[in-house]
Amino acid sequence: MNRRNFLKQSAFTTAGTMLIPHFLKAYEAQMMGQVSASNGKILVVVQLSGGNDGLNTVVPYRNDIYYRERPTIAIKPEKVLTLNDEIGLHPAMTALKALYDEGLVTVINNVGYPNPDRSHFRSMDIWQTASDSDKYVTTGWVGRYLDAACAGKEHQPFRTIEVDDTLSLALKGDTVNGLAVLDPKKLYNQTRSDLVTGLSKEHPSHEPESVAYLYKTLAETVSSANYVYDKAKTYATLATYPTTELGNRLKTVSQLIQAGVSTSVYYVSISGFDTHTNQPGQQERLLGQYAEAVGAFMKDLKASGRQNDVLLMTFSEFGRRVKQNASNGTDHGTANNVFLIGGGLPAKRVLNEAPNLTKLTEGDLTYSVDFRQIYATLLHDYLGADDVAILGRKFDGVKIV
Amino acid sequence: MTNLTRQQQTRYLFARAGFGATPAELDEAARKPLKKVVRQLFNDSDSVTDLRVVDADTNETKKQLKGMFQNGQLDKDMLKERIRDNAEKVRDLNLQWLDQMSTGKAALREKMALFWHGHFACRAQGRNPLFMQQYANTIRQHALGKFSDLLMAVSKEPAMLQFLNNQQNRKNAPNENFAREVMELFTLGRGNYSEHDIKEAARAFTGWQFTPDGQFVFRQQVHDEGEKTIFGKTGAFKGEDVIAMLLENKQTARFITAKIYRFFVNETVDKKRVDELADQFYKSNYDSTDLLETIFTSDWFYDAKNVGAHIKSPVELLAGFRHTLGVQFEQPQSQIFVQRTLGQLLFYPPNVAGWPGGKNWIDSSSLLFRMQLPNYVLKAADVTVKPKDEGDVNVQSLARKGGARFQTKVDWADFEAAFAKTTDAELTDTIASTLLPFPLRSDQRELINKQTHSGQSRSEQIHTITAALMSLPEYQLT
């Protein structure tokens, strides 16, 4: 939703809602049709955990150095699904190639950050918090978006949802955290015991503040779970999705979007990309799963006319080293590609130059786009949020919208 | 503000200085002066039993195993299995330590070691259980006593030198990571040194290396013997000199004291009080035993505003739970599952800054999981939650073994015995007073009592009430 809609909706829901329950007001208002459901833009983030090998995902199939450095794991030129004269997709990604041909995919090459960290957990931290690589931040960029969205109003964790059982750092804010929902019904059931519902109605105000914080979190959780479940059950998607973890999760995202849940950012992850040994088979399987799930998701959105309202971004915490290792795999590297799919972006393009394999930094690709430039663009141009406040400083946007 | 009752004081002391207390322990402590109870906590922590999952002389690094594979001493399957065994030893180390926290006598030492684990955050990598074992035993050995000894010892631990890349810090190719973290995270805190100090200190730390069998070694040939200027002093400094300079700087005492205050007393720092404590810490030559004893015997420590202000970390929650009810897990790896789900896995802190703590532990899913935990553990209820897969293939093997099946043995007899003389009418409030930082509110009491039913035996009632009390948000606090 753009900023104006968000404000309009929030202004409405805050009126006369000083009393608890907080969200029931927003929810009731929507049920009464006084405020439309999420009618703005929606961002879906898909995280590939483990460091996906970007060079074998978007393959520089005309580059001799690529074939020289990867004698046994390189993707053969004739197998590549070509995007242009230089690069093409891994053969397992036919579903993504189809989306590209439809004009729905933007590829951004060479995305990274200064002084890259090759440890999974640290680099993932950096991507999730949007911090510099020598700083430690305890809130995530989506969480800070949520903080901004809820500033001065009632806290609505469901404005940003991670489709999972546990919440990533990316969705942890300073004053509000996003909501983790793998399955709306399951979460709802977890909040249905007499003890949990009973306690969620209590609002102890005495010191210390920790008590009030726990009860507030509980109340927000119970009403959010209630809201999401009640909304979600009004719509069931008929589309077919692959029965993989990512397929199931994107199906849930689609269901929530189409049921009109007021969520602006969804977060989903898939893991297994840490391919030090025997990479080819594993990566083929994972990229195939990814492409098929995303293909089904976009098809589903298209059928319901929502393709332009939903932008899916895919990233991985780092790419792999250019040279393959002795175990038919690759070790941790740096810069990587990012995909933007749907969202009404201009059609069919590779946004910038292909990786330069002659200009490596200690055997790794050199980044040319800071990932926070992409975040800034998504926050400002797409979601209509204050990117500088959320990212802590101004990053030049990339021209995507 | 009302003063705490004697029982509230002891409950609070045991919760902060250790991992909680059983009703019997509380009862016994209530008969002694508080100062004596505090002293007893230190006495009980005098000695330390080392954690041991691997012997130094039988430890095989991944590199050595790969060498054996290349020599033909191991086939491919054997190699894989041996590497996996190593990763599993880090898990066993985690579980052994958790046992010491939950059931060992030296609760205060283990609590302080947990604090140091977050402070000197170090993450298991390269599947070397020996290095992590040494690191864990070093922070446990020096947990109480001189911070100066601990700082030097932990800075020379192979696990730390490896984690902070000091093996790559050489005369002609400096790596500043170690020097930076020693200043930023271990001693002074951000903003109390210059980039120049870091560059020069990094030169002083060149040559601080380790051998594959876990010995610290100073390698003269990669050490930069030139003059360095650090904090305005010039000399041909070595790593030990930098550590000495950092300890000489009173800012180190302030930084450490404030962090200890936040961990043991209140996340919101009382600046004046911390300054006074830091003075004392500095004058005592960084005696952490002395500092903690001052804190635990001060009246202000027992101020109502501090009680219940601390949100238990997942490890504190788990160890406390086990301690109070004498819980034994039939499949100990369930405890890994709990740690991963709640976001604190021993030996895998999120980054060099350690676990952020406080409110960071709590979000919708972690709070619900915490509130369900007593049911999982005490009633073997089905766990429907699954932690995320880490991206790291090395951590994956912990995940697969971490069964979400909670078969436990609970020492109910001891727990129940403590309430033998309690009347039925007082039962709920009396149990609550041993488990929670505050008395029950009437609506809470009503909700708890609704969980029981008249057909239950007294012992069943105690189980039901206890599980319900442990599900309260207040049980997350100390």
PDB file of C-alpha atoms in Angstrom, chain B residues 21-134:
ATOM      1  CA  ALA B  21      16.121 -22.849  43.020  1.00  0.00           C
ATOM      2  CA  THR B  22      14.030 -25.783  44.106  1.00  0.00           C
ATOM      3  CA  PRO B  23      11.452 -25.169  46.844  1.00  0.00           C
ATOM      4  CA  ALA B  24      13.715 -27.133  49.208  1.00  0.00           C
ATOM      5  CA  GLU B  25      16.690 -24.904  48.430  1.00  0.00           C
ATOM      6  CA  LEU B  26      14.603 -21.812  49.003  1.00  0.00           C
ATOM      7  CA  ASP B  27      13.370 -23.210  52.275  1.00  0.00           C
ATOM      8  CA  GLU B  28      16.856 -23.938  53.509  1.00  0.00           C
ATOM      9  CA  ALA B  29      18.197 -20.544  52.419  1.00  0.00           C
ATOM     10  CA  ALA B  30      15.395 -18.762  54.201  1.00  0.00           C
ATOM     11  CA  ARG B  31      16.825 -19.910  57.519  1.00  0.00           C
ATOM     12  CA  LYS B  32      20.176 -18.164  56.985  1.00  0.00           C
ATOM     13  CA  PRO B  33      21.147 -14.507  56.787  1.00  0.00           C
ATOM     14  CA  LEU B  34      21.156 -13.310  53.191  1.00  0.00           C
ATOM     15  CA  LYS B  35      24.877 -12.483  53.291  1.00  0.00           C
ATOM     16  CA  LYS B  36      25.606 -16.077  54.248  1.00  0.00           C
ATOM     17  CA  VAL B  37      23.463 -17.361  51.403  1.00  0.00           C
ATOM     18  CA  VAL B  38      25.433 -15.198  48.982  1.00  0.00           C
ATOM     19  CA  ARG B  39      28.741 -16.435  50.376  1.00  0.00           C
ATOM     20  CA  GLN B  40      27.519 -20.000  50.073  1.00  0.00           C
ATOM     21  CA  LEU B  41      26.818 -19.433  46.359  1.00  0.00           C
ATOM     22  CA  PHE B  42      30.452 -18.438  45.874  1.00  0.00           C
ATOM     23  CA  ASN B  43      31.729 -21.338  47.979  1.00  0.00           C
ATOM     24  CA  ASP B  44      29.639 -23.784  45.978  1.00  0.00           C
ATOM     25  CA  SER B  45      31.295 -22.421  42.845  1.00  0.00           C
ATOM     26  CA  ASP B  46      34.864 -22.730  44.116  1.00  0.00           C
ATOM     27  CA  SER B  47      35.768 -25.721  42.029  1.00  0.00           C
ATOM     28  CA  VAL B  48      34.956 -26.515  38.466  1.00  0.00           C
ATOM     29  CA  THR B  49      34.576 -29.773  36.590  1.00  0.00           C
ATOM     30  CA  ASP B  50      35.885 -29.558  33.032  1.00  0.00           C
ATOM     31  CA  LEU B  51      33.607 -30.354  30.149  1.00  0.00           C
ATOM     32  CA  ARG B  52      35.015 -33.227  28.180  1.00  0.00           C
ATOM     33  CA  VAL B  53      33.850 -34.671  24.905  1.00  0.00           C
ATOM     34  CA  VAL B  54      37.215 -35.169  23.256  1.00  0.00           C
ATOM     35  CA  ASP B  55      40.814 -35.791  24.360  1.00  0.00           C
ATOM     36  CA  ALA B  56      43.477 -33.482  23.016  1.00  0.00           C
ATOM     37  CA  ASP B  57      45.637 -36.380  21.814  1.00  0.00           C
ATOM     38  CA  THR B  58      42.847 -38.176  19.970  1.00  0.00           C
ATOM     39  CA  ASN B  59      41.290 -35.138  18.368  1.00  0.00           C
ATOM     40  CA  GLU B  60      41.400 -35.204  14.594  1.00  0.00           C
ATOM     41  CA  THR B  61      40.839 -32.028  12.642  1.00  0.00           C
ATOM     42  CA  LYS B  62      39.008 -32.060   9.352  1.00  0.00           C
ATOM     43  CA  LYS B  63      42.308 -31.381   7.661  1.00  0.00           C
ATOM     44  CA  GLN B  64      43.967 -34.375   9.322  1.00  0.00           C
ATOM     45  CA  LEU B  65      41.014 -36.579   8.415  1.00  0.00           C
ATOM     46  CA  LYS B  66      41.240 -35.456   4.817  1.00  0.00           C
ATOM     47  CA  GLY B  67      44.955 -36.292   4.885  1.00  0.00           C
ATOM     48  CA  MET B  68      44.109 -39.788   6.105  1.00  0.00           C
ATOM     49  CA  PHE B  69      41.620 -40.098   3.284  1.00  0.00           C
ATOM     50  CA  GLN B  70      44.253 -39.110   0.753  1.00  0.00           C
ATOM     51  CA  ASN B  71      46.701 -41.645   2.227  1.00  0.00           C
ATOM     52  CA  GLY B  72      44.091 -44.320   1.888  1.00  0.00           C
ATOM     53  CA  GLN B  73      43.737 -44.812   5.658  1.00  0.00           C
ATOM     54  CA  LEU B  74      40.031 -43.939   5.422  1.00  0.00           C
ATOM     55  CA  ASP B  75      37.521 -44.583   2.677  1.00  0.00           C
ATOM     56  CA  LYS B  76      35.011 -41.976   1.630  1.00  0.00           C
ATOM     57  CA  ASP B  77      32.199 -43.176   3.880  1.00  0.00           C
ATOM     58  CA  MET B  78      34.489 -43.425   6.894  1.00  0.00           C
ATOM     59  CA  LEU B  79      35.732 -39.904   6.237  1.00  0.00           C
ATOM     60  CA  LYS B  80      32.206 -38.550   6.104  1.00  0.00           C
ATOM     61  CA  GLU B  81      31.273 -40.327   9.293  1.00  0.00           C
ATOM     62  CA  ARG B  82      34.324 -39.073  11.178  1.00  0.00           C
ATOM     63  CA  ILE B  83      33.637 -35.492  10.092  1.00  0.00           C
ATOM     64  CA  ARG B  84      30.032 -35.807  11.194  1.00  0.00           C
ATOM     65  CA  ASP B  85      31.161 -37.267  14.533  1.00  0.00           C
ATOM     66  CA  ASN B  86      33.198 -34.125  15.092  1.00  0.00           C
ATOM     67  CA  ALA B  87      30.252 -31.832  14.477  1.00  0.00           C
ATOM     68  CA  GLU B  88      28.205 -33.933  16.868  1.00  0.00           C
ATOM     69  CA  LYS B  89      30.819 -33.501  19.564  1.00  0.00           C
ATOM     70  CA  VAL B  90      30.100 -29.768  19.627  1.00  0.00           C
ATOM     71  CA  ARG B  91      26.492 -30.710  20.252  1.00  0.00           C
ATOM     72  CA  ASP B  92      27.557 -33.025  23.095  1.00  0.00           C
ATOM     73  CA  LEU B  93      29.611 -30.189  24.546  1.00  0.00           C
ATOM     74  CA  ASN B  94      26.538 -27.981  24.465  1.00  0.00           C
ATOM     75  CA  LEU B  95      24.497 -30.633  26.292  1.00  0.00           C
ATOM     76  CA  GLN B  96      27.209 -31.306  28.883  1.00  0.00           C
ATOM     77  CA  TRP B  97      27.410 -27.631  29.681  1.00  0.00           C
ATOM     78  CA  LEU B  98      23.651 -27.374  29.957  1.00  0.00           C
ATOM     79  CA  ASP B  99      23.771 -30.302  32.420  1.00  0.00           C
ATOM     80  CA  GLN B 100      26.309 -28.417  34.526  1.00  0.00           C
ATOM     81  CA  MET B 101      24.078 -25.341  34.553  1.00  0.00           C
ATOM     82  CA  SER B 102      20.962 -27.315  35.420  1.00  0.00           C
ATOM     83  CA  THR B 103      22.196 -29.882  37.884  1.00  0.00           C
ATOM     84  CA  GLY B 104      25.730 -28.959  38.884  1.00  0.00           C
ATOM     85  CA  LYS B 105      26.560 -27.350  42.190  1.00  0.00           C
ATOM     86  CA  ALA B 106      28.474 -24.398  40.722  1.00  0.00           C
ATOM     87  CA  ALA B 107      25.434 -22.524  39.409  1.00  0.00           C
ATOM     88  CA  LEU B 108      26.938 -19.068  39.932  1.00  0.00           C
ATOM     89  CA  ARG B 109      30.101 -20.005  38.057  1.00  0.00           C
ATOM     90  CA  GLU B 110      28.082 -21.441  35.176  1.00  0.00           C
ATOM     91  CA  LYS B 111      25.854 -18.376  35.089  1.00  0.00           C
ATOM     92  CA  MET B 112      28.866 -16.118  34.914  1.00  0.00           C
ATOM     93  CA  ALA B 113      30.426 -18.353  32.244  1.00  0.00           C
ATOM     94  CA  LEU B 114      27.226 -17.983  30.220  1.00  0.00           C
ATOM     95  CA  PHE B 115      27.635 -14.235  30.552  1.00  0.00           C
ATOM     96  CA  TRP B 116      31.229 -14.469  29.323  1.00  0.00           C
ATOM     97  CA  HIS B 117      30.160 -16.713  26.441  1.00  0.00           C
ATOM     98  CA  GLY B 118      27.974 -13.850  25.229  1.00  0.00           C
ATOM     99  CA  HIS B 119      30.724 -11.324  25.920  1.00  0.00           C
ATOM    100  CA  PHE B 120      33.627 -13.259  24.405  1.00  0.00           C
ATOM    101  CA  ALA B 121      31.308 -14.558  21.725  1.00  0.00           C
ATOM    102  CA  CYS B 122      32.910 -17.344  19.756  1.00  0.00           C
ATOM    103  CA  ARG B 123      31.225 -19.593  17.274  1.00  0.00           C
ATOM    104  CA  ALA B 124      31.960 -23.233  16.537  1.00  0.00           C
ATOM    105  CA  GLN B 125      33.342 -23.543  13.054  1.00  0.00           C
ATOM    106  CA  GLY B 126      35.540 -25.860  11.091  1.00  0.00           C
ATOM    107  CA  ARG B 127      34.049 -28.669  13.139  1.00  0.00           C
ATOM    108  CA  ASN B 128      36.788 -28.598  15.700  1.00  0.00           C
ATOM    109  CA  PRO B 129      35.293 -29.761  18.999  1.00  0.00           C
ATOM    110  CA  LEU B 130      38.634 -29.614  20.799  1.00  0.00           C
ATOM    111  CA  PHE B 131      38.990 -25.868  20.298  1.00  0.00           C
ATOM    112  CA  MET B 132      35.461 -25.210  21.518  1.00  0.00           C
ATOM    113  CA  GLN B 133      35.987 -27.489  24.503  1.00  0.00           C
ATOM    114  CA  GLN B 134      39.126 -25.585  25.504  1.00  0.00           C
TER     115      GLN B 134
END
